[in-house]
Short mmCIF file of C-alpha atoms in Angstrom, two decimals:
data_model
loop_
_atom_site.label_atom_id
_atom_site.label_comp_id
_atom_site.label_asym_id
_atom_site.label_seq_id
_atom_site.Cartn_x
_atom_site.Cartn_y
_atom_site.Cartn_z
CA UNK A 1 113.17 116.28 99.47
CA UNK A 2 110.67 113.70 101.95
CA UNK A 3 113.06 110.74 102.22
CA UNK A 4 110.33 108.96 104.16
CA UNK A 5 107.29 109.27 106.46
CA UNK A 6 106.39 107.73 109.69
CA UNK A 7 103.16 107.96 111.02
CA UNK A 8 99.56 106.35 111.42
CA UNK A 9 97.88 104.97 108.10
CA UNK A 10 94.69 107.16 107.73
CA UNK A 11 93.23 105.29 104.82
CA UNK A 12 93.71 103.14 102.25
CA UNK A 13 92.98 103.04 98.77
CA UNK A 14 93.71 100.99 95.74
CA UNK A 15 96.62 102.78 94.45
CA UNK A 16 97.45 105.42 97.46
CA UNK A 17 97.54 105.67 101.28
CA UNK A 18 97.13 108.58 103.53
CA UNK A 19 99.69 108.60 106.36
CA UNK A 20 99.30 111.13 108.82
CA UNK A 21 102.25 112.99 110.18
CA UNK A 22 102.42 115.54 113.02
CA UNK A 23 98.73 116.02 112.50
CA UNK A 24 99.35 116.47 108.54
CA UNK A 25 97.26 113.81 106.06
CA UNK A 26 100.10 112.96 103.11
CA UNK A 27 98.56 111.19 100.38
CA UNK A 28 101.06 108.41 99.21
CA UNK A 29 101.22 106.71 95.74
CA UNK A 30 102.16 102.82 96.48
CA UNK A 31 102.09 99.65 94.34
CA UNK A 32 99.75 96.89 95.59
CA UNK A 33 102.45 94.96 97.27
CA UNK A 34 103.23 97.83 99.25
CA UNK A 35 99.40 98.36 100.40
CA UNK A 36 99.20 95.18 101.39
CA UNK A 37 101.48 95.87 104.25
CA UNK A 38 99.36 98.76 105.40
CA UNK A 39 96.75 98.97 108.12
CA UNK A 40 94.34 101.24 108.79
CA UNK A 41 94.97 102.81 112.36
CA UNK A 42 98.34 101.30 112.51
CA UNK A 43 101.71 102.87 112.43
CA UNK A 44 103.79 102.71 109.50
CA UNK A 45 106.81 103.60 107.37
CA UNK A 46 107.32 104.21 103.85
CA UNK A 47 110.44 105.27 101.98
CA UNK A 48 109.15 107.71 99.91
CA UNK A 49 110.45 110.10 96.41
CA UNK A 50 108.69 113.19 95.78
CA UNK A 51 107.92 114.03 92.19
CA UNK A 52 107.80 117.58 91.48
CA UNK A 53 105.96 118.67 88.32
CA UNK A 54 104.94 122.18 87.01
CA UNK A 55 101.54 121.45 88.12
CA UNK A 56 101.95 119.02 90.97
CA UNK A 57 103.95 117.45 93.69
CA UNK A 58 103.43 113.55 93.84
CA UNK A 59 104.79 111.73 96.78
CA UNK A 60 105.44 107.80 96.04
CA UNK A 61 105.87 105.38 98.92
CA UNK A 62 107.54 102.29 99.35
CA UNK A 63 108.22 99.04 101.80
CA UNK A 64 111.73 99.97 101.78
CA UNK A 65 114.91 101.99 100.61
CA UNK A 66 115.84 99.34 98.20
CA UNK A 67 112.40 99.70 95.99
CA UNK A 68 112.70 103.22 96.17
CA UNK A 69 116.36 103.66 94.86
CA UNK A 70 115.50 101.29 92.07
CA UNK A 71 112.31 103.31 91.26
CA UNK A 72 114.22 106.40 91.01
CA UNK A 73 116.98 104.75 88.64
CA UNK A 74 114.73 103.35 86.39
CA UNK A 75 113.36 107.36 85.91
CA UNK A 76 116.96 107.78 84.67
CA UNK A 77 116.13 105.79 81.42
CA UNK A 78 114.57 107.78 78.51
CA UNK A 79 111.05 107.43 78.45
CA UNK A 80 110.52 106.36 81.84
CA UNK A 81 108.49 108.75 84.08
CA UNK A 82 107.05 107.70 87.78
CA UNK A 83 103.94 105.59 87.07
CA UNK A 84 105.88 103.34 84.42
CA UNK A 85 108.58 102.99 87.23
CA UNK A 86 106.11 102.43 89.80
CA UNK A 87 104.15 99.99 87.24
CA UNK A 88 107.50 97.90 87.20
CA UNK A 89 107.72 97.02 90.88
CA UNK A 90 104.30 96.49 91.01
CA UNK A 91 104.97 93.68 88.58
CA UNK A 92 108.41 92.60 89.94
CA UNK A 93 110.43 92.32 93.29
CA UNK A 94 113.47 94.74 92.98
CA UNK A 95 115.65 91.98 92.53
CA UNK A 96 113.75 90.39 89.79
CA UNK A 97 114.08 93.78 88.17
CA UNK A 98 117.84 93.74 88.36
CA UNK A 99 117.73 89.97 87.03
CA UNK A 100 115.79 91.20 84.04
CA UNK A 101 117.70 93.85 83.34
CA UNK A 102 121.31 92.35 83.55
CA UNK A 103 120.24 89.65 81.57
CA UNK A 104 118.80 91.10 78.98
CA UNK A 105 115.45 89.75 79.82
CA UNK A 106 113.11 91.31 77.38
CA UNK A 107 110.42 88.88 78.03
CA UNK A 108 109.94 89.74 81.51
CA UNK A 109 110.05 93.39 81.05
CA UNK A 110 107.40 93.49 78.71
CA UNK A 111 105.21 91.88 81.13
CA UNK A 112 104.89 95.52 82.62
CA UNK A 113 102.00 97.28 81.18
CA UNK A 114 103.39 100.28 78.91
CA UNK A 115 106.65 98.84 78.02
CA UNK A 116 107.10 97.23 74.98
CA UNK A 117 109.90 95.41 72.96
CA UNK A 118 111.60 98.70 72.42
CA UNK A 119 111.37 100.30 75.75
CA UNK A 120 112.44 97.12 77.33
CA UNK A 121 115.44 96.86 74.99
CA UNK A 122 116.19 100.64 76.15
CA UNK A 123 116.06 99.71 79.64
CA UNK A 124 118.35 96.93 79.12
CA UNK A 125 121.05 99.26 77.15
CA UNK A 126 121.03 102.18 79.56
CA UNK A 127 120.99 100.43 83.18
CA UNK A 128 122.51 97.44 82.80
CA UNK A 129 125.87 99.06 83.63
CA UNK A 130 124.33 100.71 86.75
CA UNK A 131 121.57 98.25 87.91
CA UNK A 132 124.19 97.42 90.73
CA UNK A 133 125.11 93.61 92.07
CA UNK A 134 122.63 90.90 91.07
CA UNK A 135 122.20 87.62 93.44
CA UNK A 136 121.40 84.88 91.14
CA UNK A 137 118.27 83.05 92.51
CA UNK A 138 116.80 80.02 91.50
CA UNK A 139 113.20 81.80 91.56
CA UNK A 140 113.22 82.86 88.05
CA UNK A 141 112.53 86.33 86.91
CA UNK A 142 108.66 86.60 87.50
CA UNK A 143 108.58 84.86 90.73
CA UNK A 144 106.68 87.53 92.24
CA UNK A 145 104.20 87.18 89.51
CA UNK A 146 103.58 83.67 88.93
CA UNK A 147 103.01 82.42 92.41
CA UNK A 148 101.88 85.20 94.81
CA UNK A 149 99.52 87.25 92.58
CA UNK A 150 96.23 85.35 94.65
CA UNK A 151 97.92 86.62 98.26
CA UNK A 152 99.15 90.03 96.87
CA UNK A 153 95.22 90.56 95.60
CA UNK A 154 93.99 88.96 98.79
CA UNK A 155 96.16 91.18 101.36
CA UNK A 156 95.37 94.33 99.30
CA UNK A 157 91.41 93.69 99.31
CA UNK A 158 91.82 93.24 103.57
CA UNK A 159 93.93 96.38 104.10
CA UNK A 160 90.98 98.18 102.12
CA UNK A 161 88.52 97.14 104.95
CA UNK A 162 86.97 93.57 103.25
CA UNK A 163 86.53 90.38 105.61
CA UNK A 164 88.84 87.67 104.78
CA UNK A 165 85.74 85.70 103.39
CA UNK A 166 84.96 88.55 101.02
CA UNK A 167 88.76 88.63 99.84
CA UNK A 168 88.74 84.87 99.35
CA UNK A 169 85.62 84.64 97.11
CA UNK A 170 86.74 87.85 95.21
CA UNK A 171 90.12 85.87 94.67
CA UNK A 172 88.83 82.97 93.71
CA UNK A 173 86.38 84.80 90.99
CA UNK A 174 89.07 86.98 89.61
CA UNK A 175 91.50 83.60 89.25
CA UNK A 176 88.32 82.08 87.19
CA UNK A 177 88.53 84.87 84.96
CA UNK A 178 92.41 84.64 84.15
CA UNK A 179 92.69 82.65 80.67
CA UNK A 180 96.41 82.52 79.65
CA UNK A 181 99.18 84.78 80.64
CA UNK A 182 98.56 86.71 84.28
CA UNK A 183 97.78 89.87 84.43
CA UNK A 184 99.50 92.59 86.36
CA UNK A 185 98.64 92.39 90.16
CA UNK A 186 97.02 96.02 89.94
CA UNK A 187 95.01 94.97 87.38
CA UNK A 188 93.50 92.00 88.81
CA UNK A 189 93.15 93.85 92.30
CA UNK A 190 91.07 96.78 90.73
CA UNK A 191 89.02 93.60 89.00
CA UNK A 192 88.64 92.09 92.33
CA UNK A 193 87.43 95.43 93.78
CA UNK A 194 85.00 95.93 91.07
CA UNK A 195 83.55 92.58 91.98
CA UNK A 196 83.12 93.59 95.54
CA UNK A 197 81.69 96.94 94.65
CA UNK A 198 78.78 95.25 93.44
CA UNK A 199 78.06 93.03 96.39
CA UNK A 200 78.41 95.90 99.09
#
């Protein structure tokens, strides 16, 4: 089991990063919030979870051990695989996920792409007693999504090598296209990258 990796960030892509450890480049799948904190050429430490399948070995990376532990706990629920667990953490901060499950907040959980009403109810039913202590914050379950998506998308764009001016322009363009409920950060980041790809 690879519990963590520390090394120089060799590359950052929209959904992954390459960390050089002892001369070996490890591809690590990460959520946009984690990728936003990485800089090419700088040293980084990621908590990691290795998912073994018959035909693949996939390393998932997280900013801290709390995110990793929640990622692994989510997968113990029926029908939740690593990609869906990572999608949950891409949309909500760990504490917001715990509050949503503890309070039975189906609306917050169904904001995650791939989780419908029945899936959210199953998460609450199976994980409510195992989710651990929940702090009673006043920022609400969707705090990570409502006010901060622009900053998360901007940081993700900067991490991929675009300039601050290009990042600001892309975020502004994406903000204009958001009508009604805000899509998840990974969707917004991909949209911004597509816009930037046309101008490069």
